[in-house]
Amino acid sequence: MGNCSGTSSGTVEEKQRSRDIDQAIKKDRKYIDHEIKILLLGAGESGKSTIVKQMRILFDDGFTEEDRVTYKEIINSNVILSMRSLVMGMQEMGIECDADNAEHVELFTS
């Protein structure tokens, strides 16, 4: 009749593989038990991404070097656009700037 004994006939390698898988499952379960998930809902431009970035800075390892380079470019662009808006607004309102800053004003109006 076939092999119906109660003992496992698996090889040593199979048993070790099974133990390794069991340990990996236990390790993953510990991680999952401590993992916290947050669902952020809100309209566009309501700050969901900002919250995620702040959480990453505070509780994770921060940003990668690639993220820093990307954010640096975005921040520089935002500063330049904001300065341009301020200078253009000053001109529309007839507000004169100091003579010392005249050459800088030219950078934002050209």
mmCIF file with all atom_site columns, C-alpha atoms in Angstrom:
data_model
loop_
_atom_site.group_PDB
_atom_site.id
_atom_site.type_symbol
_atom_site.label_atom_id
_atom_site.label_alt_id
_atom_site.label_comp_id
_atom_site.label_asym_id
_atom_site.label_entity_id
_atom_site.label_seq_id
_atom_site.pdbx_PDB_ins_code
_atom_site.Cartn_x
_atom_site.Cartn_y
_atom_site.Cartn_z
_atom_site.occupancy
_atom_site.B_iso_or_equiv
_atom_site.pdbx_formal_charge
_atom_site.auth_seq_id
_atom_site.auth_comp_id
_atom_site.auth_asym_id
_atom_site.auth_atom_id
_atom_site.pdbx_PDB_model_num
ATOM 1   C CA . MET A 1 1   ? 0.000  0.000   0.000   1.00 0.00 ? 1   MET A CA 1
ATOM 2   C CA . GLY A 1 2   ? 1.795  3.340   0.018   1.00 0.00 ? 2   GLY A CA 1
ATOM 3   C CA . ASN A 1 3   ? 3.834  5.087   2.539   1.00 0.00 ? 3   ASN A CA 1
ATOM 4   C CA . CYS A 1 4   ? 1.322  6.068   5.210   1.00 0.00 ? 4   CYS A CA 1
ATOM 5   C CA . SER A 1 5   ? 3.534  6.325   8.248   1.00 0.00 ? 5   SER A CA 1
ATOM 6   C CA . GLY A 1 6   ? 3.017  9.234   10.654  1.00 0.00 ? 6   GLY A CA 1
ATOM 7   C CA . THR A 1 7   ? 6.594  10.447  10.412  1.00 0.00 ? 7   THR A CA 1
ATOM 8   C CA . SER A 1 8   ? 7.618  12.957  7.793   1.00 0.00 ? 8   SER A CA 1
ATOM 9   C CA . SER A 1 9   ? 9.776  11.542  5.071   1.00 0.00 ? 9   SER A CA 1
ATOM 10  C CA . GLY A 1 10  ? 11.108 14.940  3.926   1.00 0.00 ? 10  GLY A CA 1
ATOM 11  C CA . THR A 1 11  ? 14.782 15.477  3.428   1.00 0.00 ? 11  THR A CA 1
ATOM 12  C CA . VAL A 1 12  ? 16.960 17.468  5.772   1.00 0.00 ? 12  VAL A CA 1
ATOM 13  C CA . GLU A 1 13  ? 17.036 20.316  3.259   1.00 0.00 ? 13  GLU A CA 1
ATOM 14  C CA . GLU A 1 14  ? 13.243 20.424  3.071   1.00 0.00 ? 14  GLU A CA 1
ATOM 15  C CA . LYS A 1 15  ? 12.934 20.514  6.850   1.00 0.00 ? 15  LYS A CA 1
ATOM 16  C CA . GLN A 1 16  ? 15.494 23.342  7.095   1.00 0.00 ? 16  GLN A CA 1
ATOM 17  C CA . ARG A 1 17  ? 13.705 25.256  4.354   1.00 0.00 ? 17  ARG A CA 1
ATOM 18  C CA . SER A 1 18  ? 10.426 24.833  6.241   1.00 0.00 ? 18  SER A CA 1
ATOM 19  C CA . ARG A 1 19  ? 12.019 26.131  9.477   1.00 0.00 ? 19  ARG A CA 1
ATOM 20  C CA . ASP A 1 20  ? 13.462 29.121  7.582   1.00 0.00 ? 20  ASP A CA 1
ATOM 21  C CA . ILE A 1 21  ? 10.044 29.942  6.135   1.00 0.00 ? 21  ILE A CA 1
ATOM 22  C CA . ASP A 1 22  ? 8.415  29.642  9.580   1.00 0.00 ? 22  ASP A CA 1
ATOM 23  C CA . GLN A 1 23  ? 11.008 32.025  11.055  1.00 0.00 ? 23  GLN A CA 1
ATOM 24  C CA . ALA A 1 24  ? 10.472 34.501  8.222   1.00 0.00 ? 24  ALA A CA 1
ATOM 25  C CA . ILE A 1 25  ? 6.717  34.390  8.824   1.00 0.00 ? 25  ILE A CA 1
ATOM 26  C CA . LYS A 1 26  ? 7.202  35.042  12.563  1.00 0.00 ? 26  LYS A CA 1
ATOM 27  C CA . LYS A 1 27  ? 9.544  37.961  11.800  1.00 0.00 ? 27  LYS A CA 1
ATOM 28  C CA . ASP A 1 28  ? 7.092  39.449  9.294   1.00 0.00 ? 28  ASP A CA 1
ATOM 29  C CA . ARG A 1 29  ? 4.200  39.029  11.728  1.00 0.00 ? 29  ARG A CA 1
ATOM 30  C CA . LYS A 1 30  ? 6.114  40.972  14.416  1.00 0.00 ? 30  LYS A CA 1
ATOM 31  C CA . TYR A 1 31  ? 6.762  43.758  11.919  1.00 0.00 ? 31  TYR A CA 1
ATOM 32  C CA . ILE A 1 32  ? 3.145  43.836  10.761  1.00 0.00 ? 32  ILE A CA 1
ATOM 33  C CA . ASP A 1 33  ? 1.855  43.855  14.350  1.00 0.00 ? 33  ASP A CA 1
ATOM 34  C CA . HIS A 1 34  ? 3.867  47.043  15.034  1.00 0.00 ? 34  HIS A CA 1
ATOM 35  C CA . GLU A 1 35  ? 3.127  48.702  11.712  1.00 0.00 ? 35  GLU A CA 1
ATOM 36  C CA . ILE A 1 36  ? 0.710  51.617  11.804  1.00 0.00 ? 36  ILE A CA 1
ATOM 37  C CA . LYS A 1 37  ? -1.249 52.586  8.726   1.00 0.00 ? 37  LYS A CA 1
ATOM 38  C CA . ILE A 1 38  ? -2.841 55.990  8.266   1.00 0.00 ? 38  ILE A CA 1
ATOM 39  C CA . LEU A 1 39  ? -5.394 56.935  5.641   1.00 0.00 ? 39  LEU A CA 1
ATOM 40  C CA . LEU A 1 40  ? -5.126 60.614  4.733   1.00 0.00 ? 40  LEU A CA 1
ATOM 41  C CA . LEU A 1 41  ? -8.185 62.022  3.037   1.00 0.00 ? 41  LEU A CA 1
ATOM 42  C CA . GLY A 1 42  ? -8.652 65.534  1.769   1.00 0.00 ? 42  GLY A CA 1
ATOM 43  C CA . ALA A 1 43  ? -9.097 67.752  -1.212  1.00 0.00 ? 43  ALA A CA 1
ATOM 44  C CA . GLY A 1 44  ? -6.223 68.547  -3.501  1.00 0.00 ? 44  GLY A CA 1
ATOM 45  C CA . GLU A 1 45  ? -3.619 70.941  -2.088  1.00 0.00 ? 45  GLU A CA 1
ATOM 46  C CA . SER A 1 46  ? -4.859 70.304  1.465   1.00 0.00 ? 46  SER A CA 1
ATOM 47  C CA . GLY A 1 47  ? -1.467 69.162  2.785   1.00 0.00 ? 47  GLY A CA 1
ATOM 48  C CA . LYS A 1 48  ? -1.618 65.364  2.597   1.00 0.00 ? 48  LYS A CA 1
ATOM 49  C CA . SER A 1 49  ? 1.825  65.078  1.010   1.00 0.00 ? 49  SER A CA 1
ATOM 50  C CA . THR A 1 50  ? 3.239  67.555  3.506   1.00 0.00 ? 50  THR A CA 1
ATOM 51  C CA . ILE A 1 51  ? 2.047  65.382  6.392   1.00 0.00 ? 51  ILE A CA 1
ATOM 52  C CA . VAL A 1 52  ? 3.659  62.318  4.830   1.00 0.00 ? 52  VAL A CA 1
ATOM 53  C CA . LYS A 1 53  ? 6.952  64.179  4.322   1.00 0.00 ? 53  LYS A CA 1
ATOM 54  C CA . GLN A 1 54  ? 6.945  65.450  7.903   1.00 0.00 ? 54  GLN A CA 1
ATOM 55  C CA . MET A 1 55  ? 6.252  61.957  9.243   1.00 0.00 ? 55  MET A CA 1
ATOM 56  C CA . ARG A 1 56  ? 9.104  60.645  7.143   1.00 0.00 ? 56  ARG A CA 1
ATOM 57  C CA . ILE A 1 57  ? 11.486 63.263  8.528   1.00 0.00 ? 57  ILE A CA 1
ATOM 58  C CA . LEU A 1 58  ? 10.433 62.668  12.130  1.00 0.00 ? 58  LEU A CA 1
ATOM 59  C CA . PHE A 1 59  ? 10.029 58.889  12.267  1.00 0.00 ? 59  PHE A CA 1
ATOM 60  C CA . ASP A 1 60  ? 11.944 57.438  9.342   1.00 0.00 ? 60  ASP A CA 1
ATOM 61  C CA . ASP A 1 61  ? 15.492 57.967  8.126   1.00 0.00 ? 61  ASP A CA 1
ATOM 62  C CA . GLY A 1 62  ? 14.605 61.229  6.404   1.00 0.00 ? 62  GLY A CA 1
ATOM 63  C CA . PHE A 1 63  ? 15.139 61.764  2.719   1.00 0.00 ? 63  PHE A CA 1
ATOM 64  C CA . THR A 1 64  ? 17.454 60.028  0.305   1.00 0.00 ? 64  THR A CA 1
ATOM 65  C CA . GLU A 1 65  ? 20.085 62.069  -1.487  1.00 0.00 ? 65  GLU A CA 1
ATOM 66  C CA . GLU A 1 66  ? 17.986 61.849  -4.671  1.00 0.00 ? 66  GLU A CA 1
ATOM 67  C CA . ASP A 1 67  ? 14.965 63.263  -2.798  1.00 0.00 ? 67  ASP A CA 1
ATOM 68  C CA . ARG A 1 68  ? 17.089 66.110  -1.450  1.00 0.00 ? 68  ARG A CA 1
ATOM 69  C CA . VAL A 1 69  ? 18.277 67.066  -4.926  1.00 0.00 ? 69  VAL A CA 1
ATOM 70  C CA . THR A 1 70  ? 14.715 66.958  -6.263  1.00 0.00 ? 70  THR A CA 1
ATOM 71  C CA . TYR A 1 71  ? 13.300 69.022  -3.389  1.00 0.00 ? 71  TYR A CA 1
ATOM 72  C CA . LYS A 1 72  ? 16.178 71.497  -3.638  1.00 0.00 ? 72  LYS A CA 1
ATOM 73  C CA . GLU A 1 73  ? 15.242 72.215  -7.255  1.00 0.00 ? 73  GLU A CA 1
ATOM 74  C CA . ILE A 1 74  ? 11.570 72.609  -6.354  1.00 0.00 ? 74  ILE A CA 1
ATOM 75  C CA . ILE A 1 75  ? 12.355 74.931  -3.438  1.00 0.00 ? 75  ILE A CA 1
ATOM 76  C CA . ASN A 1 76  ? 14.673 77.069  -5.558  1.00 0.00 ? 76  ASN A CA 1
ATOM 77  C CA . SER A 1 77  ? 12.018 77.350  -8.251  1.00 0.00 ? 77  SER A CA 1
ATOM 78  C CA . ASN A 1 78  ? 9.355  78.331  -5.688  1.00 0.00 ? 78  ASN A CA 1
ATOM 79  C CA . VAL A 1 79  ? 11.624 81.014  -4.200  1.00 0.00 ? 79  VAL A CA 1
ATOM 80  C CA . ILE A 1 80  ? 12.356 82.504  -7.613  1.00 0.00 ? 80  ILE A CA 1
ATOM 81  C CA . LEU A 1 81  ? 8.680  82.513  -8.634  1.00 0.00 ? 81  LEU A CA 1
ATOM 82  C CA . SER A 1 82  ? 7.699  84.122  -5.324  1.00 0.00 ? 82  SER A CA 1
ATOM 83  C CA . MET A 1 83  ? 10.355 86.819  -5.658  1.00 0.00 ? 83  MET A CA 1
ATOM 84  C CA . ARG A 1 84  ? 9.206  87.502  -9.215  1.00 0.00 ? 84  ARG A CA 1
ATOM 85  C CA . SER A 1 85  ? 5.612  87.875  -8.001  1.00 0.00 ? 85  SER A CA 1
ATOM 86  C CA . LEU A 1 86  ? 6.701  90.295  -5.288  1.00 0.00 ? 86  LEU A CA 1
ATOM 87  C CA . VAL A 1 87  ? 8.751  92.423  -7.684  1.00 0.00 ? 87  VAL A CA 1
ATOM 88  C CA . MET A 1 88  ? 5.980  92.494  -10.285 1.00 0.00 ? 88  MET A CA 1
ATOM 89  C CA . GLY A 1 89  ? 3.478  93.437  -7.572  1.00 0.00 ? 89  GLY A CA 1
ATOM 90  C CA . MET A 1 90  ? 5.726  96.266  -6.397  1.00 0.00 ? 90  MET A CA 1
ATOM 91  C CA . GLN A 1 91  ? 5.919  97.610  -9.940  1.00 0.00 ? 91  GLN A CA 1
ATOM 92  C CA . GLU A 1 92  ? 2.144  97.420  -10.408 1.00 0.00 ? 92  GLU A CA 1
ATOM 93  C CA . MET A 1 93  ? 1.598  99.289  -7.146  1.00 0.00 ? 93  MET A CA 1
ATOM 94  C CA . GLY A 1 94  ? 4.238  101.882 -7.986  1.00 0.00 ? 94  GLY A CA 1
ATOM 95  C CA . ILE A 1 95  ? 6.504  100.970 -5.075  1.00 0.00 ? 95  ILE A CA 1
ATOM 96  C CA . GLU A 1 96  ? 10.111 101.835 -5.755  1.00 0.00 ? 96  GLU A CA 1
ATOM 97  C CA . CYS A 1 97  ? 12.931 99.653  -4.518  1.00 0.00 ? 97  CYS A CA 1
ATOM 98  C CA . ASP A 1 98  ? 16.318 100.800 -3.231  1.00 0.00 ? 98  ASP A CA 1
ATOM 99  C CA . ALA A 1 99  ? 18.939 101.700 -5.791  1.00 0.00 ? 99  ALA A CA 1
ATOM 100 C CA . ASP A 1 100 ? 21.148 98.977  -4.319  1.00 0.00 ? 100 ASP A CA 1
ATOM 101 C CA . ASN A 1 101 ? 18.575 96.359  -5.345  1.00 0.00 ? 101 ASN A CA 1
ATOM 102 C CA . ALA A 1 102 ? 17.861 97.684  -8.843  1.00 0.00 ? 102 ALA A CA 1
ATOM 103 C CA . GLU A 1 103 ? 20.095 95.144  -10.556 1.00 0.00 ? 103 GLU A CA 1
ATOM 104 C CA . HIS A 1 104 ? 18.395 92.322  -8.654  1.00 0.00 ? 104 HIS A CA 1
ATOM 105 C CA . VAL A 1 105 ? 14.963 93.612  -9.698  1.00 0.00 ? 105 VAL A CA 1
ATOM 106 C CA . GLU A 1 106 ? 16.096 93.357  -13.319 1.00 0.00 ? 106 GLU A CA 1
ATOM 107 C CA . LEU A 1 107 ? 16.753 89.639  -12.835 1.00 0.00 ? 107 LEU A CA 1
ATOM 108 C CA . PHE A 1 108 ? 13.118 89.022  -11.911 1.00 0.00 ? 108 PHE A CA 1
ATOM 109 C CA . THR A 1 109 ? 11.510 91.267  -14.504 1.00 0.00 ? 109 THR A CA 1
ATOM 110 C CA . SER A 1 110 ? 13.411 90.210  -17.610 1.00 0.00 ? 110 SER A CA 1
#
